[in-house]
Coordinates of N, CA, C and O in Angstrom, one line a residue:
M1 N 0.4 -1.1 0.1 CA 0.1 0.4 0.1 C 1.2 1.3 -0.3 O 2.0 1.2 0.8
T2 N 0.4 2.4 -0.8 CA 1.4 3.5 -0.7 C 0.8 4.5 0.1 O -0.1 4.7 0.5
E3 N 1.7 4.6 1.2 CA 1.3 6.1 1.5 C 1.3 7.5 0.9 O 2.2 7.9 0.4
R4 N -0.2 8.2 1.0 CA -0.7 9.8 0.4 C -0.8 10.3 2.0 O -0.9 10.2 2.9
S5 N -0.4 11.1 1.1 CA -1.0 12.9 2.5 C -2.3 12.7 2.9 O -3.0 11.7 1.8
G6 N -2.9 12.3 3.9 CA -4.5 12.7 4.8 C -4.9 13.9 3.3 O -4.6 14.6 3.6
T7 N -6.4 13.3 3.0 CA -7.4 14.3 3.3 C -8.1 14.8 3.8 O -8.5 13.9 4.3
T8 N -9.1 16.1 3.7 CA -10.1 16.5 4.9 C -10.8 16.7 4.4 O -10.8 17.3 2.9
A9 N -11.7 15.8 4.4 CA -13.4 15.7 4.3 C -14.7 16.4 4.9 O -14.0 16.6 6.3
T10 N -15.1 17.7 5.1 CA -15.9 19.1 6.6 C -16.7 18.3 5.3 O -17.7 17.7 4.3
S11 N -17.7 17.8 7.1 CA -19.0 18.1 6.6 C -20.1 19.0 7.9 O -19.3 19.1 7.6
E12 N -21.8 18.5 7.7 CA -21.7 19.9 8.4 C -21.4 19.7 9.9 O -21.3 21.1 10.1
R13 N -20.4 19.3 10.5 CA -21.2 18.9 11.5 C -19.6 18.1 12.0 O -19.3 17.9 13.7
T14 N -19.2 17.6 11.5 CA -18.1 16.9 11.7 C -16.8 17.6 10.8 O -17.0 18.1 9.2
R15 N -15.5 17.5 11.0 CA -14.1 17.6 10.3 C -13.1 16.7 10.4 O -12.9 16.1 11.4
A16 N -13.3 15.3 9.7 CA -12.3 14.4 9.4 C -11.5 14.4 8.3 O -11.7 15.0 7.5
T17 N -10.4 13.7 8.7 CA -9.2 13.0 7.6 C -9.2 12.0 7.2 O -9.9 11.4 8.1
I18 N -9.5 11.9 6.0 CA -8.7 10.5 5.7 C -7.1 10.3 5.1 O -7.0 11.5 4.8
R19 N -6.9 9.7 5.5 CA -5.2 9.2 5.2 C -5.1 7.9 4.9 O -6.4 7.2 5.6
P20 N -3.8 7.5 4.2 CA -4.3 5.7 4.2 C -3.6 5.4 5.7 O -3.4 5.8 6.7
Y21 N -3.9 3.7 5.7 CA -4.1 3.3 7.3 C -3.0 3.1 7.6 O -2.1 2.9 6.7
R22 N -2.3 2.8 9.3 CA -1.4 2.9 9.4 C -1.7 1.9 10.8 O -2.3 1.7 11.3
A23 N 0.2 0.7 10.6 CA 0.2 -0.7 11.9 C -0.4 0.6 13.2 O -0.8 -0.4 13.3
A24 N -0.2 2.2 13.6 CA -1.1 2.6 14.9 C -2.7 2.1 14.7 O -2.5 2.8 15.5
D25 N -2.8 1.8 13.3 CA -4.4 1.6 13.4 C -4.9 0.7 13.9 O -6.6 0.3 13.6
H26 N -4.3 -0.1 14.4 CA -4.8 -2.2 14.2 C -5.7 -2.0 15.4 O -7.5 -2.2 15.1
A27 N -5.7 -1.6 16.3 CA -6.7 -1.9 17.2 C -8.7 -1.2 17.2 O -9.4 -1.3 17.1
A28 N -7.8 0.6 16.3 CA -8.7 0.6 15.9 C -9.9 0.2 14.7 O -10.9 0.2 14.6
G29 N -9.2 -0.1 14.0 CA -9.4 -1.3 12.9 C -10.1 -2.8 13.3 O -11.5 -2.1 13.0
R30 N -9.5 -2.6 14.2 CA -10.4 -3.9 14.3 C -11.3 -4.3 15.3 O -12.8 -4.5 14.9
R31 N -11.3 -2.5 15.8 CA -12.8 -1.7 16.7 C -13.9 -2.3 15.7 O -15.5 -2.3 15.8
L32 N -13.7 -1.4 14.5 CA -14.7 -0.7 13.6 C -15.5 -2.2 12.6 O -16.3 -2.6 12.3
W33 N -14.3 -3.4 12.7 CA -14.4 -4.4 11.8 C -15.1 -5.6 12.7 O -16.3 -5.8 12.0
A34 N -14.6 -5.0 13.9 CA -15.3 -5.9 14.7 C -17.0 -5.8 14.8 O -18.8 -6.3 14.9
E35 N -17.4 -4.1 14.5 CA -19.2 -2.7 14.5 C -19.5 -3.0 13.6 O -20.9 -4.1 13.6
L36 N -19.2 -3.6 12.7 CA -19.5 -3.7 11.1 C -20.2 -5.9 11.1 O -21.0 -5.4 11.1
T37 N -18.9 -6.2 12.0 CA -19.9 -7.6 12.1 C -21.0 -8.1 13.4 O -22.0 -8.9 12.5
E38 N -21.1 -7.1 14.2 CA -21.9 -7.9 14.6 C -23.1 -6.5 14.1 O -25.1 -7.1 14.5
E39 N -23.1 -5.7 13.5 CA -23.9 -5.0 12.0 C -24.7 -6.1 11.0 O -25.9 -6.2 11.7
H40 N -24.2 -6.9 10.3 CA -24.2 -7.6 10.0 C -24.9 -9.0 10.9 O -26.0 -9.3 10.2
R41 N -24.7 -9.5 12.3 CA -25.2 -9.8 12.4 C -26.9 -9.5 12.7 O -27.5 -10.2 12.8
A42 N -26.9 -8.5 13.5 CA -28.1 -7.9 13.8 C -29.1 -7.7 12.9 O -30.0 -8.3 12.4
L43 N -28.4 -8.3 11.2 CA -29.6 -8.2 9.9 C -29.6 -8.6 9.9 O -31.1 -9.3 9.1
Y44 N -29.4 -10.5 9.8 CA -28.9 -11.4 9.5 C -29.0 -12.4 11.2 O -28.0 -12.7 11.1
P45 N -30.4 -12.6 12.0 CA -29.3 -13.4 13.0 C -29.1 -14.3 12.7 O -28.5 -15.1 13.7
A46 N -30.2 -15.3 12.2 CA -29.1 -16.3 12.1 C -28.7 -17.1 11.1 O -29.2 -18.5 11.0
A47 N -28.4 -16.0 10.6 CA -28.3 -16.4 8.9 C -26.5 -17.2 8.7 O -25.9 -18.0 8.0
G48 N -25.9 -17.5 10.0 CA -24.5 -18.4 10.2 C -23.9 -17.8 9.3 O -23.3 -18.3 8.2
N49 N -23.4 -16.8 9.6 CA -22.0 -16.1 8.8 C -21.4 -16.6 9.2 O -20.1 -15.5 8.7
G50 N -20.9 -17.2 9.6 CA -18.9 -17.4 10.0 C -18.4 -16.7 10.7 O -17.0 -17.4 10.9
H51 N -19.0 -15.8 11.4 CA -18.4 -16.2 12.3 C -19.3 -16.3 13.7 O -19.2 -14.2 14.7
S52 N -20.0 -16.2 13.7 CA -20.6 -16.9 14.6 C -20.5 -16.4 15.9 O -21.1 -15.6 16.9
D53 N -19.3 -16.9 16.6 CA -18.3 -17.3 17.2 C -17.0 -16.6 18.1 O -16.5 -16.4 17.0
G54 N -17.0 -16.8 18.6 CA -15.3 -15.3 19.6 C -15.6 -14.1 19.4 O -16.6 -13.7 18.7
D55 N -14.8 -13.5 19.2 CA -14.3 -11.9 18.3 C -14.9 -11.9 17.6 O -13.7 -12.9 16.3
P56 N -15.6 -10.2 17.2 CA -16.1 -10.2 16.2 C -14.8 -9.7 14.7 O -14.9 -9.5 13.9
G57 N -13.4 -9.1 15.7 CA -12.9 -8.4 15.1 C -12.5 -9.2 14.8 O -11.2 -8.7 13.6
A58 N -12.2 -11.1 14.5 CA -11.2 -11.7 14.5 C -10.5 -11.3 13.2 O -9.7 -11.9 12.3
A59 N -11.3 -11.7 12.4 CA -11.4 -12.0 10.6 C -10.7 -10.0 10.6 O -10.2 -10.2 9.1
F60 N -10.7 -9.4 10.7 CA -9.5 -8.2 10.8 C -8.3 -8.4 9.6 O -7.2 -8.3 9.0
E61 N -6.8 -9.0 10.8 CA -6.1 -9.4 10.5 C -6.3 -10.3 9.2 O -5.0 -10.0 8.0
E62 N -7.2 -10.9 8.2 CA -7.2 -12.0 8.0 C -6.8 -11.1 6.2 O -6.7 -11.3 5.4
Y63 N -8.4 -9.7 6.5 CA -8.0 -9.6 5.6 C -7.1 -8.2 5.4 O -6.8 -8.0 4.0
L64 N -6.6 -7.7 6.2 CA -4.7 -7.1 6.2 C -4.5 -8.0 5.6 O -2.9 -7.4 4.4
A65 N -4.2 -9.6 5.2 CA -3.1 -9.4 4.7 C -3.4 -10.4 3.2 O -2.6 -11.0 2.5
R66 N -4.6 -9.9 3.0 CA -5.2 -9.7 1.7 C -4.2 -9.7 0.3 O -3.6 -8.6 0.2
I67 N -3.6 -10.5 -0.7 CA -3.5 -10.4 -1.4 C -3.4 -9.7 -2.2 O -2.7 -8.8 -3.1
D68 N -4.6 -9.2 -2.6 CA -5.7 -8.8 -3.3 C -6.3 -7.0 -3.1 O -6.5 -6.2 -3.6
L69 N -5.9 -6.3 -1.9 CA -5.4 -5.9 -0.9 C -4.8 -4.7 -1.3 O -4.4 -4.1 -1.0
S70 N -5.2 -3.9 -1.9 CA -4.8 -2.5 -2.6 C -4.2 -1.4 -2.1 O -3.8 -0.4 -1.8
G71 N -5.5 -1.3 -1.3 CA -5.2 -0.3 0.1 C -6.4 -0.4 0.8 O -7.5 -0.7 1.2
V72 N -5.7 0.8 2.4 CA -6.8 1.0 3.0 C -6.7 2.0 3.4 O -5.9 3.1 3.9
W73 N -7.9 2.3 4.5 CA -7.8 4.4 4.2 C -8.9 4.4 6.2 O -9.7 3.6 6.3
V74 N -8.8 5.2 6.6 CA -9.2 6.1 8.0 C -10.1 7.0 7.9 O -9.4 8.3 6.6
A75 N -10.9 7.4 8.2 CA -11.2 8.4 8.6 C -11.3 8.6 10.4 O -11.3 7.9 11.1
E76 N -9.9 10.2 10.7 CA -9.5 10.5 12.3 C -10.6 12.1 12.4 O -10.4 12.4 11.4
V77 N -11.0 12.0 13.5 CA -11.4 13.2 14.1 C -10.7 13.6 15.3 O -10.6 12.2 15.9
E78 N -10.3 14.1 15.4 CA -9.9 14.9 16.7 C -10.9 14.9 17.9 O -12.0 14.8 17.5
Q79 N -9.8 14.6 18.4 CA -10.7 14.4 20.2 C -11.4 12.7 20.0 O -11.3 12.3 20.8
A80 N -11.8 12.7 18.4 CA -12.3 10.8 18.7 C -11.3 9.9 18.3 O -11.2 8.7 18.4
G81 N -10.1 9.5 17.5 CA -9.4 8.7 16.8 C -10.1 9.1 15.5 O -10.8 8.9 15.0
V82 N -9.7 7.0 14.9 CA -10.2 6.6 14.3 C -11.3 6.3 14.0 O -12.3 5.9 14.6
V83 N -12.6 6.4 13.4 CA -13.6 6.4 13.1 C -14.4 5.7 11.9 O -15.7 5.6 12.0
G84 N -13.7 5.3 11.2 CA -13.7 5.0 10.4 C -13.3 4.4 9.1 O -11.8 4.2 9.6
L85 N -13.3 3.4 8.7 CA -12.8 3.2 7.7 C -12.8 2.4 7.0 O -14.1 1.7 6.0
A86 N -11.6 2.2 5.4 CA -12.4 1.5 4.2 C -11.5 1.2 3.2 O -10.2 1.3 3.3
G87 N -11.4 0.2 2.6 CA -10.7 -0.4 1.6 C -11.1 -0.2 0.4 O -12.2 -1.0 0.1
L88 N -9.6 -1.0 -0.3 CA -10.0 -0.7 -1.9 C -9.3 -2.6 -2.6 O -8.1 -2.6 -2.2
I89 N -9.9 -3.1 -2.7 CA -9.9 -5.1 -3.5 C -9.9 -4.6 -5.3 O -10.8 -3.9 -5.5
L90 N -8.9 -5.1 -5.5 CA -8.1 -5.2 -7.3 C -9.3 -6.2 -7.6 O -8.6 -7.6 -7.0
R91 N -9.7 -6.0 -8.7 CA -10.4 -6.8 -9.4 C -10.0 -6.6 -10.6 O -10.1 -5.7 -11.3
G92 N -8.7 -6.9 -10.8 CA -8.0 -6.8 -12.5 C -7.7 -5.1 -12.1 O -7.6 -4.4 -11.8
R93 N -9.2 -4.3 -13.8 CA -8.4 -2.7 -14.1 C -10.2 -2.3 -13.0 O -10.5 -1.5 -13.4
S94 N -10.8 -2.8 -12.6 CA -11.4 -2.9 -11.5 C -11.4 -2.3 -10.3 O -10.0 -3.6 -10.1
G95 N -12.8 -2.5 -9.2 CA -11.5 -2.8 -7.7 C -13.0 -2.5 -7.2 O -14.5 -3.1 -7.6
V96 N -12.9 -3.5 -5.4 CA -14.2 -4.1 -5.1 C -13.8 -2.4 -3.6 O -12.8 -2.9 -3.1
V97 N -14.7 -2.0 -3.0 CA -14.9 -1.2 -1.9 C -15.2 -2.1 -1.3 O -16.5 -2.9 -0.9
E98 N -14.6 -2.7 0.1 CA -14.7 -3.2 0.9 C -13.3 -3.2 2.2 O -12.4 -3.5 2.1
P99 N -13.9 -3.2 3.7 CA -15.5 -2.7 3.8 C -15.9 -1.0 3.6 O -14.7 -0.6 3.5
V100 N -16.9 -0.4 4.0 CA -16.8 0.5 4.6 C -17.8 0.8 5.7 O -18.7 0.0 5.5
V101 N -16.9 1.7 6.6 CA -17.3 1.2 7.8 C -17.6 2.5 9.0 O -16.6 2.9 8.5
V102 N -18.2 3.1 9.6 CA -18.6 4.2 10.4 C -18.8 3.6 11.7 O -19.5 3.6 11.7
T103 N -18.2 4.1 12.5 CA -18.6 3.8 14.4 C -20.4 4.3 14.0 O -20.8 5.4 14.1
A104 N -20.8 3.8 14.8 CA -22.6 4.3 15.1 C -22.9 5.9 15.4 O -23.1 6.5 14.6
P105 N -21.8 6.4 16.4 CA -22.0 7.7 18.0 C -21.5 8.9 16.2 O -21.6 10.2 15.9
H106 N -21.1 8.9 14.6 CA -20.0 10.0 13.7 C -20.8 8.9 12.7 O -20.8 9.8 11.0
R107 N -22.3 8.1 12.1 CA -22.7 8.1 10.9 C -23.7 9.7 10.5 O -24.0 10.6 11.7
G108 N -24.0 9.4 9.5 CA -24.5 11.1 9.1 C -23.5 11.9 8.9 O -24.3 13.4 8.7
Q109 N -22.5 12.5 9.1 CA -21.8 13.1 9.2 C -20.9 13.2 8.0 O -20.0 14.6 7.6
G110 N -21.4 12.5 6.3 CA -20.2 13.0 5.8 C -19.1 11.7 5.0 O -18.0 11.8 4.9
I111 N -18.8 10.8 6.7 CA -18.1 10.8 6.4 C -17.1 9.6 6.0 O -16.0 8.5 5.3
G112 N -18.2 8.8 4.8 CA -18.4 7.4 5.2 C -18.3 8.5 2.7 O -18.0 7.5 2.7
R113 N -19.2 8.6 3.3 CA -19.2 10.2 2.0 C -17.9 10.2 1.3 O -17.5 9.5 0.6
A114 N -17.2 10.3 2.4 CA -16.0 11.6 2.2 C -14.9 9.6 2.0 O -13.8 9.7 2.1
L115 N -15.1 8.8 2.9 CA -14.2 7.5 2.4 C -14.7 7.3 1.1 O -13.0 7.2 0.0
L116 N -15.3 7.1 0.8 CA -15.9 6.5 -0.9 C -15.8 7.1 -1.0 O -14.7 6.8 -2.4
G117 N -15.7 8.9 -1.3 CA -14.7 10.1 -2.4 C -13.2 9.3 -2.7 O -12.5 9.8 -3.2
T118 N -12.4 9.5 -1.6 CA -11.3 9.3 -1.4 C -10.6 7.2 -2.8 O -9.9 7.5 -2.9
I119 N -11.5 7.0 -2.1 CA -11.7 5.2 -3.0 C -11.3 6.1 -4.3 O -10.8 5.4 -4.8
A120 N -13.0 6.0 -4.8 CA -12.7 6.6 -6.6 C -11.6 7.6 -6.4 O -11.3 7.1 -7.9
Q121 N -10.9 8.6 -5.8 CA -10.4 9.4 -6.2 C -8.1 8.3 -6.5 O -8.1 8.7 -7.7
E122 N -8.0 7.3 -5.9 CA -7.1 6.2 -5.7 C -7.5 6.3 -6.7 O -6.5 5.6 -7.9
A123 N -8.5 5.9 -7.2 CA -9.3 4.5 -8.1 C -9.0 4.9 -9.8 O -8.3 4.4 -11.1
R124 N -9.5 6.5 -10.0 CA -8.8 7.1 -11.0 C -7.5 7.6 -10.8 O -7.2 7.3 -12.3
G125 N -7.2 7.4 -10.6 CA -5.1 8.5 -10.2 C -4.7 7.3 -10.8 O -3.3 6.6 -11.6
R126 N -5.6 5.6 -10.5 CA -4.5 4.4 -11.4 C -5.6 3.9 -12.8 O -4.8 2.8 -12.8
G127 N -6.3 5.0 -12.9 CA -6.9 3.6 -13.9 C -7.6 3.2 -13.8 O -7.3 2.4 -14.6
M128 N -8.0 2.9 -13.2 CA -9.7 1.7 -12.7 C -10.5 1.8 -13.3 O -10.8 3.6 -13.7
A129 N -10.9 0.7 -14.5 CA -12.4 1.0 -14.9 C -14.0 1.4 -14.1 O -15.0 2.2 -14.5
A130 N -14.2 0.3 -12.8 CA -14.9 0.5 -12.3 C -14.5 0.3 -10.6 O -13.6 -0.4 -10.1
L131 N -15.3 0.9 -9.8 CA -15.5 0.6 -8.6 C -16.8 -0.2 -8.0 O -17.8 -0.1 -8.5
T132 N -16.4 -1.3 -7.5 CA -18.2 -1.7 -6.8 C -17.9 -2.2 -5.4 O -17.0 -2.4 -5.0
I133 N -19.7 -1.8 -5.3 CA -19.4 -2.4 -3.6 C -21.0 -3.2 -3.1 O -22.0 -2.8 -4.6
S134 N -20.9 -4.2 -2.1 CA -22.2 -5.2 -2.1 C -22.5 -4.6 -0.7 O -21.8 -5.3 0.2
P135 N -23.4 -3.8 -0.5 CA -23.9 -4.0 0.8 C -25.3 -5.8 0.7 O -25.2 -5.3 0.2
A136 N -24.7 -4.9 2.4 CA -26.0 -6.4 2.8 C -27.4 -5.7 2.4 O -28.0 -4.5 2.7
S137 N -28.3 -6.5 1.9 CA -29.9 -6.2 1.1 C -31.0 -5.5 2.1 O -31.7 -4.5 2.4
R138 N -30.2 -5.4 3.8 CA -31.7 -5.1 5.1 C -29.9 -4.0 4.9 O -31.9 -3.4 6.6
N139 N -29.9 -3.2 4.8 CA -28.8 -2.3 5.6 C -28.9 -0.9 4.8 O -28.4 -0.5 3.7
L140 N -30.2 -0.5 4.6 CA -31.0 0.6 3.7 C -30.0 1.9 4.1 O -30.6 2.4 2.9
A141 N -29.6 2.3 4.7 CA -28.8 3.6 5.2 C -27.6 2.7 5.2 O -28.2 4.7 3.7
A142 N -27.4 2.4 3.7 CA -25.3 2.2 3.8 C -26.3 2.2 1.7 O -25.3 3.0 1.9
I143 N -27.4 2.3 1.6 CA -27.6 1.4 0.0 C -27.3 3.2 -0.2 O -27.6 3.3 -1.2
R144 N -28.3 3.4 0.9 CA -28.6 4.8 0.3 C -27.5 6.1 0.4 O -27.8 6.3 -0.8
C145 N -26.6 5.4 1.3 CA -25.4 6.6 1.1 C -24.1 6.4 0.1 O -24.2 7.1 -0.6
L146 N -24.3 5.1 -0.6 CA -24.9 4.7 -1.8 C -24.7 5.1 -3.3 O -23.5 5.3 -3.4
Y147 N -26.0 5.3 -2.9 CA -26.7 6.1 -3.4 C -26.2 6.9 -3.8 O -25.6 8.0 -5.2
S148 N -26.1 8.0 -3.2 CA -25.5 9.6 -2.9 C -24.5 9.2 -3.2 O -23.8 10.6 -3.9
A149 N -23.7 9.2 -3.0 CA -22.0 8.9 -3.8 C -21.8 8.4 -4.9 O -20.6 9.0 -5.7
G150 N -22.8 7.8 -6.0 CA -23.1 7.9 -6.8 C -22.8 6.2 -7.6 O -22.6 6.0 -8.2
Y151 N -22.4 5.8 -6.3 CA -23.4 3.9 -6.7 C -24.9 3.3 -7.4 O -25.4 3.1 -6.4
D152 N -24.7 4.7 -9.1 CA -26.2 4.3 -8.9 C -26.5 3.6 -10.4 O -27.6 2.9 -10.4
A153 N -25.7 2.0 -10.5 CA -25.6 1.7 -12.0 C -25.7 0.1 -10.7 O -24.6 -0.3 -10.2
L154 N -26.9 -0.9 -11.2 CA -26.6 -2.0 -10.5 C -26.0 -2.9 -11.9 O -26.9 -3.5 -12.7
S155 N -24.9 -3.8 -10.8 CA -24.1 -4.7 -11.7 C -24.1 -5.6 -12.0 O -24.2 -6.8 -12.4
T156 N -24.7 -6.3 -10.3 CA -24.7 -7.9 -10.5 C -25.9 -7.5 -9.3 O -26.3 -7.2 -7.8
I157 N -26.2 -9.1 -9.0 CA -27.3 -9.3 -7.8 C -26.6 -11.1 -7.5 O -26.0 -11.9 -8.1
E158 N -26.7 -11.3 -5.8 CA -26.8 -12.7 -5.6 C -28.5 -12.9 -4.7 O -29.0 -11.7 -4.1
L159 N -28.0 -14.3 -5.2 CA -29.4 -14.4 -4.6 C -29.4 -15.9 -3.9 O -28.5 -16.6 -4.4
T160 N -29.9 -15.8 -2.8 CA -29.5 -18.2 -2.2 C -31.1 -18.1 -1.9 O -32.1 -18.4 -2.4
L161 N -30.6 -19.5 -2.6 CA -31.2 -21.1 -2.2 C -31.4 -21.3 -1.0 O -30.5 -21.4 -0.7
D162 N -32.4 -20.5 0.4 CA -32.3 -21.6 1.7 C -32.9 -23.0 1.5 O -33.4 -23.4 1.3
L163 N -31.4 -24.3 1.6 CA -32.1 -25.5 2.0 C -32.3 -25.6 2.8 O -32.5 -26.4 3.7
G164 N -32.7 -25.0 4.6 CA -33.3 -25.4 5.6 C -32.4 -25.5 6.5 O -33.5 -25.8 7.3
H165 N -30.9 -25.5 6.1 CA -30.1 -26.1 7.6 C -30.5 -25.2 8.3 O -29.7 -26.1 10.0
R166 N -30.5 -24.4 8.1 CA -30.3 -23.3 9.5 C -31.7 -22.3 9.6 O -31.9 -22.0 8.1
K167 N -32.6 -22.7 10.9 CA -33.5 -20.9 10.2 C -33.0 -20.3 9.8 O -32.1 -19.5 11.2
R168 N -33.2 -19.0 8.7 CA -33.6 -18.3 8.5 C -34.5 -16.8 9.3 O -35.6 -17.2 8.2
E169 N -34.0 -16.0 9.2 CA -35.3 -15.2 9.6 C -35.2 -13.6 8.0 O -34.8 -12.7 8.2
W170 N -36.1 -14.9 7.4 CA -36.0 -13.5 5.7 C -37.4 -12.9 5.8 O -38.0 -13.3 6.2
R171 N -36.9 -11.2 5.3 CA -38.1 -10.9 5.4 C -39.3 -10.9 3.9 O -38.0 -10.4 3.0
D172 N -39.7 -10.4 3.5 CA -40.8 -9.4 2.4 C -40.1 -8.0 2.1 O -39.8 -7.6 3.2
G173 N -40.2 -8.5 0.7 CA -40.3 -6.3 0.6 C -39.8 -6.6 -0.7 O -39.2 -5.3 -1.0
V174 N -38.9 -7.2 -1.4 CA -37.7 -6.2 -2.1 C -38.6 -6.8 -4.0 O -38.1 -7.7 -4.4
D175 N -38.5 -5.7 -4.6 CA -39.3 -5.6 -6.4 C -38.1 -6.0 -6.7 O -37.1 -4.6 -7.2
F176 N -38.1 -6.6 -7.7 CA -37.0 -6.9 -8.9 C -37.2 -7.0 -10.2 O -37.6 -8.6 -10.0
Q177 N -37.6 -6.2 -11.4 CA -38.3 -7.5 -12.4 C -39.2 -7.3 -12.1 O -39.2 -8.7 -12.8
Q178 N -39.8 -7.5 -11.6 CA -41.3 -7.7 -11.6 C -41.6 -9.0 -10.9 O -43.0 -9.8 -11.5
M179 N -39.8 -9.0 -10.4 CA -40.2 -10.4 -9.2 C -40.4 -9.3 -7.8 O -39.8 -9.2 -7.9
R180 N -40.6 -10.8 -6.4 CA -41.0 -10.7 -5.5 C -39.9 -11.4 -4.7 O -39.8 -12.4 -5.1
F181 N -38.9 -11.0 -4.2 CA -38.0 -10.7 -3.2 C -38.1 -11.0 -2.1 O -37.7 -10.2 -1.5
R182 N -37.6 -12.2 -1.3 CA -37.3 -12.2 0.3 C -35.6 -11.3 0.2 O -35.1 -11.9 -0.2
H183 N -35.5 -10.7 1.5 CA -34.2 -10.0 2.2 C -34.0 -11.0 3.6 O -35.1 -10.5 4.4

């Protein structure tokens, strides 16, 4: 990962510095990863998401060791420290934004959009053709944030066949291409 100088993102209530991840950010990154994992558990309580036991932040080290990880950026707020994290994974000439997480007390202040903007700027600078992101279908706040940040092209859909081995709590209510889906 290349080290570049941070940029400053300003929102209505918060001034956050977006900068590349450093080793000293590890504890904060792990905490943010754990918060994201717990949020996914709450969205899909019986889904068996692979991180149901133990430390919800444990997969952060695996993430940092990915060979296709091109960069990680953090959002830092004075007096609060690191409050957000986003990463860029390479997929040929395109990239995947994974994850984007802002700690709950700092959401709705433009920090996620600033992280997304930094990644988009980096991707453009590297000559990438496109960025994709795959939010959880139940995370409407994230979907709205992503849409307002320019992620408005529907490029892929992942469907699930529930084989009934685990009790899943699906919700009714998503219409797409004249079909009704649970989510």
